[in-house]
CSV table of C-alpha atoms and ligand atoms in Angstrom, one decimal:
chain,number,residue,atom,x,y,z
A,1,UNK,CA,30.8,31.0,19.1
A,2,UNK,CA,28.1,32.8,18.0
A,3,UNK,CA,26.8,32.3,14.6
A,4,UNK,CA,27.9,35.1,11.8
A,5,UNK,CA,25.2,37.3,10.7
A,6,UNK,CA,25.7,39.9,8.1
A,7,UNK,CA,23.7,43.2,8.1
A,8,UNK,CA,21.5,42.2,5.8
A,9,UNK,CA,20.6,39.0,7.1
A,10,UNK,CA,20.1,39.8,10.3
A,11,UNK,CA,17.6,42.7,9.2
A,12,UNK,CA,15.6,40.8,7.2
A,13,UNK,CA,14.7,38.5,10.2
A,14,UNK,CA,13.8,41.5,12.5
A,15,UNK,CA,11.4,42.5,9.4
A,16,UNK,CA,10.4,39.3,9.1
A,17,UNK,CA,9.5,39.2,13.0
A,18,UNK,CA,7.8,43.2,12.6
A,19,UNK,CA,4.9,41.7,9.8
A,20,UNK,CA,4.4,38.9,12.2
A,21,UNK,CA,3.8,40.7,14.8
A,22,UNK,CA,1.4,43.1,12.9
A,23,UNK,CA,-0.1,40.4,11.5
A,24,UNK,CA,-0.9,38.7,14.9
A,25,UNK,CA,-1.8,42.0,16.4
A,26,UNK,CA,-4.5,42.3,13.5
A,27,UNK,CA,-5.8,39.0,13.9
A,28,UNK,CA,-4.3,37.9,10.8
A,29,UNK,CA,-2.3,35.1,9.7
A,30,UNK,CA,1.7,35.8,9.1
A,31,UNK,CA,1.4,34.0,6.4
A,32,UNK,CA,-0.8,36.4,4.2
A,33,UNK,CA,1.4,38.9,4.1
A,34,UNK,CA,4.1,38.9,1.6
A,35,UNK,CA,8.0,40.9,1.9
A,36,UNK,CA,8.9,42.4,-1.1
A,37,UNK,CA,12.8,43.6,-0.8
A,38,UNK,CA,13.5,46.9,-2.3
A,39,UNK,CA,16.8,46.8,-4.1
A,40,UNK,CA,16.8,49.8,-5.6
A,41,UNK,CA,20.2,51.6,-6.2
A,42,UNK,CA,21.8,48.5,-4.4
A,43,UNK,CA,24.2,46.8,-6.0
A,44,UNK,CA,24.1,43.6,-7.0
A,45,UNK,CA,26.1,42.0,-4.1
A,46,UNK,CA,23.3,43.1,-1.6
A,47,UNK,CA,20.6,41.2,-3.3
A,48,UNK,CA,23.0,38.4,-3.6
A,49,UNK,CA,23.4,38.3,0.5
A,50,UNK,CA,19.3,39.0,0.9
A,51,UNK,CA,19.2,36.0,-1.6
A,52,UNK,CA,21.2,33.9,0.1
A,53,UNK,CA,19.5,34.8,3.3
A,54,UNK,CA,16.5,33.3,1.7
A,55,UNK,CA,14.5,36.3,0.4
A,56,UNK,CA,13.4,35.6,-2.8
A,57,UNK,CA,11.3,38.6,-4.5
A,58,UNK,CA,13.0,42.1,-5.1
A,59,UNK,CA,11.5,45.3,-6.0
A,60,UNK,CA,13.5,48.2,-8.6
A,61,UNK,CA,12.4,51.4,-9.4
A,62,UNK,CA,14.8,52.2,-12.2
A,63,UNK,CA,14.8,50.6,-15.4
A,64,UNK,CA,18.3,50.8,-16.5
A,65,UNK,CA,19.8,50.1,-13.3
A,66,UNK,CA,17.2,47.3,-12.7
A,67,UNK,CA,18.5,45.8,-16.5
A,68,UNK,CA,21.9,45.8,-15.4
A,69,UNK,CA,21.3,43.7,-12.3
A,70,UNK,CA,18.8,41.2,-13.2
A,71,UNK,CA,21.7,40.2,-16.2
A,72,UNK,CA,23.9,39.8,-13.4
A,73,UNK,CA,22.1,37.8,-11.3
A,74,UNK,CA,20.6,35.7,-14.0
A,75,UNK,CA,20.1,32.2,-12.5
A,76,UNK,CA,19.4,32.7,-9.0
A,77,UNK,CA,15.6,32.0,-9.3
A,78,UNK,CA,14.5,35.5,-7.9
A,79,UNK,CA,11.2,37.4,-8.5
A,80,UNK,CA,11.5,40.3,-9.9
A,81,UNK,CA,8.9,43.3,-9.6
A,82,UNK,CA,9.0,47.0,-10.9
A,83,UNK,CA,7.5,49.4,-8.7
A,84,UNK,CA,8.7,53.2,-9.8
A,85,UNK,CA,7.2,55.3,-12.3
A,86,UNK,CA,7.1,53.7,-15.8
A,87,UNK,CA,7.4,55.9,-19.1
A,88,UNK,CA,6.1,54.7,-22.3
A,89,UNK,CA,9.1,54.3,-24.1
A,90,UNK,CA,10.6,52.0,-21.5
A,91,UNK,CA,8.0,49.4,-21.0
A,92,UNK,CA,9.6,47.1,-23.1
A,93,UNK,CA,12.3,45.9,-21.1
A,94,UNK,CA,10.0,46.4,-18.3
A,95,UNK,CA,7.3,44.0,-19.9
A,96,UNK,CA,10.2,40.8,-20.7
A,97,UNK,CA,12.2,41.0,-17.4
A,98,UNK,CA,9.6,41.6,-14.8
A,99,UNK,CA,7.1,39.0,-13.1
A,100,UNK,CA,5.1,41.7,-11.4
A,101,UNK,CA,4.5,45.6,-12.3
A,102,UNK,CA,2.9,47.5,-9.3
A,103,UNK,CA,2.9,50.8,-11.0
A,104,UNK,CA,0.7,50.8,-13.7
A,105,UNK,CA,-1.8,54.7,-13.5
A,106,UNK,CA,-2.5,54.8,-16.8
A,107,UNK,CA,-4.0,52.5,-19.4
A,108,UNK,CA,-1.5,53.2,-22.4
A,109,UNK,CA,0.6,52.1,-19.9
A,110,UNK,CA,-0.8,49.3,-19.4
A,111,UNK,CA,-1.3,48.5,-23.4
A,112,UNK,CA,2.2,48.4,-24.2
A,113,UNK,CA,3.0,46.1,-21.6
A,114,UNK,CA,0.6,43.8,-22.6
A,115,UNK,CA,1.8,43.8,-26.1
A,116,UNK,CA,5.3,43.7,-25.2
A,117,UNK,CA,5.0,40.7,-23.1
A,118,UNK,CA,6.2,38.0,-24.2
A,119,UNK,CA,3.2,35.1,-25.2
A,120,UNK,CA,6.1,32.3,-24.0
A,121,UNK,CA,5.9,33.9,-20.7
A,122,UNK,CA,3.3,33.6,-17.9
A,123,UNK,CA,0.8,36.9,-18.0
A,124,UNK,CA,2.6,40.2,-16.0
A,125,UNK,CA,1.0,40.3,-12.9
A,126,UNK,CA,0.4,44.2,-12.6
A,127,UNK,CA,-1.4,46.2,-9.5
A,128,UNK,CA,-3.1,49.6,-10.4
A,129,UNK,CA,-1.2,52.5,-8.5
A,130,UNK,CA,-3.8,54.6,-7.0
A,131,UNK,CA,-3.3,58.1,-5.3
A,132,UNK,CA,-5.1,58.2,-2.0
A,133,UNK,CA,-3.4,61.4,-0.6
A,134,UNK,CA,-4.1,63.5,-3.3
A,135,UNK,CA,-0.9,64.8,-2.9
A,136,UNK,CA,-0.5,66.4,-6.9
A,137,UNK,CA,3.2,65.8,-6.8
A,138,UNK,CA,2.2,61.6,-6.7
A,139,UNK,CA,1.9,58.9,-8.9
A,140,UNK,CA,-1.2,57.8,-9.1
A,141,UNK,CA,-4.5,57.3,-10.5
A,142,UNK,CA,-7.7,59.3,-8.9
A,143,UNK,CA,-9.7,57.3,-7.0
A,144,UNK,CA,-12.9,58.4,-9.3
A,145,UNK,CA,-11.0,57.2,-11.7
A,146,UNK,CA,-9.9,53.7,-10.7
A,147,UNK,CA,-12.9,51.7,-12.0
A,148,UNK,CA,-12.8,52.4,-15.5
A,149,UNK,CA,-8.7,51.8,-15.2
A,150,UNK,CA,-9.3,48.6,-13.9
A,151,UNK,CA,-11.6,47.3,-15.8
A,152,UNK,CA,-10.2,48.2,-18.8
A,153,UNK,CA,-6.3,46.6,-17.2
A,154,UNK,CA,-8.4,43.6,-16.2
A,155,UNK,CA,-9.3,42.8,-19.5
A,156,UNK,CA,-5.9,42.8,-21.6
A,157,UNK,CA,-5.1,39.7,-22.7
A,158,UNK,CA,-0.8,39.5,-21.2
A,159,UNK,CA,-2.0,40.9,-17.9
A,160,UNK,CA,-3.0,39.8,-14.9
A,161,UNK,CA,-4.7,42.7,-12.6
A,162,UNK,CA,-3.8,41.6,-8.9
A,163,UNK,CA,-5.1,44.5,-6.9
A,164,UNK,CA,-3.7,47.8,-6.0
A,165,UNK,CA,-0.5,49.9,-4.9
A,166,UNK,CA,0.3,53.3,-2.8
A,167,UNK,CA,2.7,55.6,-1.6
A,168,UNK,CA,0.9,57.5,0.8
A,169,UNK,CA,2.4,61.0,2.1
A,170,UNK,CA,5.4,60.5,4.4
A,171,UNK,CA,3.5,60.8,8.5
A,172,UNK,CA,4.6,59.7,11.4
A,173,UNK,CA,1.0,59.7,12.4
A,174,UNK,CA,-0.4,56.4,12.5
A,175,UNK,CA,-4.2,57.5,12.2
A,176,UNK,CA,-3.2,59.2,9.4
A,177,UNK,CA,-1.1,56.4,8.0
A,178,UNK,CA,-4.0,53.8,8.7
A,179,UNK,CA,-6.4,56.1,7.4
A,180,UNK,CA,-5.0,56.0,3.7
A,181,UNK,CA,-4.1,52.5,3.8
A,182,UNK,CA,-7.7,52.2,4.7
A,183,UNK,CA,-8.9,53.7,1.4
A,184,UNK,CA,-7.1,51.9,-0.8
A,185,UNK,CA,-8.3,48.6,0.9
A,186,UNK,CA,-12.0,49.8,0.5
A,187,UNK,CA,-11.3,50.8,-3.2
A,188,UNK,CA,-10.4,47.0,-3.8
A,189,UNK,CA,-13.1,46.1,-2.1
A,190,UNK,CA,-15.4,47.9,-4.4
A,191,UNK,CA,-13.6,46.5,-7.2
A,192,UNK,CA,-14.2,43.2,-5.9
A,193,UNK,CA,-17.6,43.6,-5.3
A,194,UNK,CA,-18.0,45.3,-9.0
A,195,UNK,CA,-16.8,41.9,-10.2
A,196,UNK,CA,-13.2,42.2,-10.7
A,197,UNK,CA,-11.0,39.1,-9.1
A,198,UNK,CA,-8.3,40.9,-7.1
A,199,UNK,CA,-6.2,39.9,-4.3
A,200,UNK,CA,-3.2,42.0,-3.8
A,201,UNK,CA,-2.4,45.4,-1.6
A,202,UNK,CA,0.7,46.6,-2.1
A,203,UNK,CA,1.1,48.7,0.4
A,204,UNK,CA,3.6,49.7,3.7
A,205,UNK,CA,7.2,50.6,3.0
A,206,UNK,CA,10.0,51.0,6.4
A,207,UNK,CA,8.1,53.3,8.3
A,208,UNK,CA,4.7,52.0,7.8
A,209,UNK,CA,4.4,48.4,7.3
A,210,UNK,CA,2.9,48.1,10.6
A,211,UNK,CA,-0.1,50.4,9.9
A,212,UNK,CA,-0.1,49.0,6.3
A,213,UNK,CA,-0.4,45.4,7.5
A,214,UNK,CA,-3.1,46.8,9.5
A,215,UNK,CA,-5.4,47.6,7.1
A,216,UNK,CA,-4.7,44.5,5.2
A,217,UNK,CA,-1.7,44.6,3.2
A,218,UNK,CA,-0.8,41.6,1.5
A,219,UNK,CA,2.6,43.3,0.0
A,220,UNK,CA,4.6,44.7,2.1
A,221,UNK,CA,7.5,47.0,-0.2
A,222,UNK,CA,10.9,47.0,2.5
A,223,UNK,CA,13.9,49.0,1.1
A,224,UNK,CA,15.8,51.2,4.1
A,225,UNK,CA,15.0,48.6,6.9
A,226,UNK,CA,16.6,46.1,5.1
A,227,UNK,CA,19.6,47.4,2.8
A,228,UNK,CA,20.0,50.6,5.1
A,229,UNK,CA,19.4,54.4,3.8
A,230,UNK,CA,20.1,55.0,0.5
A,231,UNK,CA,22.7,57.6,-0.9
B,1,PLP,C1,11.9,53.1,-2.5
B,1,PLP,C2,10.5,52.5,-2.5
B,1,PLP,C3,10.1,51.7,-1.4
B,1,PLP,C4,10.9,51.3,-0.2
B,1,PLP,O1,10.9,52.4,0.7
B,1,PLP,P1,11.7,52.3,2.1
B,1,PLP,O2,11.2,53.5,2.9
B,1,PLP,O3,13.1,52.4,1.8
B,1,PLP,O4,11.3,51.0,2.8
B,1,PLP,C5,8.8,51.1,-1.5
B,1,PLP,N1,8.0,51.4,-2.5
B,1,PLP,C6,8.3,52.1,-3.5
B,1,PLP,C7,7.4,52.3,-4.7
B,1,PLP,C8,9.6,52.7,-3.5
B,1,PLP,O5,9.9,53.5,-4.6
């Protein structure tokens, strides 16, 4: 008999074969690159079969809905990071639940969760969403305007500034899709260079980890390939 593999399960191992085959084709070891598991509007029994299939860190764009599921699956050990756009008046829960925010654009933002965070708990690792499309309908911060957002995140006292997240435009064209994953890579490199200790890119979603892991990508954010298309 063959052995049983759910959906999910098996899906995570063909991902998990995809970055290391990017990874190799880039000259790059599998190892760098890490598979964050987008949950989002999931419920809570899919990231308790991811889980048991050994995936430990889960990404959720919505705060309410994200609430409701970490209380639920309280216990399990799992890493939990918010990646969708973040209002001021939510950041609290944000700030006390989370281990990672990858979508901070703005430094009031950024403020509040660094007052908000708990001083029992380790500093929030956070990554600095940057637009490099300059699509006006995106999330973002400018690239001009980056630096002075960084250095500004990099030195509140609850956060820990790990590097730098996009959402490129939806291409199927990989020059394109390299090209953008490109900038943000050279961006952290000039924040690097500036002085700032960063090691993260959080970049590469279903249809463009490849390219993503490419250009570097040491986050790779995985929601369709893995839980199937959402509603
Ligand atoms: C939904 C989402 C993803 C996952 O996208 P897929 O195409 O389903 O893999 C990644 N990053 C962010 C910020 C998202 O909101």
């Amino acid at each position: 008999m063959q052995d049983y593999k759910s959906g999910i399960s098996a899906r995570l191992q063909n991902i998990a074969g995809r970055i290391a085959q990017a990874a190799i084709v880039a000259g790059r070891d599998p190892s760098e690159v890490r598979l964050l598991a987008v949950s989002k509007t999931w419920p809570a029994e899919s990231v308790r079969e991811a889980a048991a299939a050994g995936q430990r860190a889960f990404g959720e764009s919505y705060v309410q809905e994200a609430i409701d599921k970490l209380d639920t699956l309280a216990g399990l050990g799992l890493e939990w990071h918010f990646i969708g756009p973040l209002q001021s008046n939510k950041t609290r829960p944000v700030a006390n639940a989370f281990s990672w925010v990858h979508s901070v654009d703005r430094l009031r933002i950024a403020q509040r969760l660094s007052e908000q965070r708990d001083v029992h708990l380790p500093p929030l690792q956070v990554c600095i969403q940057v637009n490099v499309s300059g699509e006006a309908s995106k999330s973002g911060v400018t690239p001009d305007a980056l630096p002075e957002l960084a250095r500004a995140v990099a030195a509140l006292p609850r956060l820990q500034l790990r590097g730098l997240m996009t959402i490129p435009e939806a291409t199927s064209d990989v020059a394109v899709q390299r090209a953008r994953f490109a900038t943000l890579r050279q961006l952290k490199d000039g924040l690097v260079a500036s002085g700032l200790s960063l090691d993260t890119l959080s970049m590469g979603m279903s249809d463009d980890l490849d390219a993503a892991i490419a250009e570097g990508a040491t986050i790779v954010r995985v929601g369709t390939a893995i839980f199937g298309s959402r509603a």
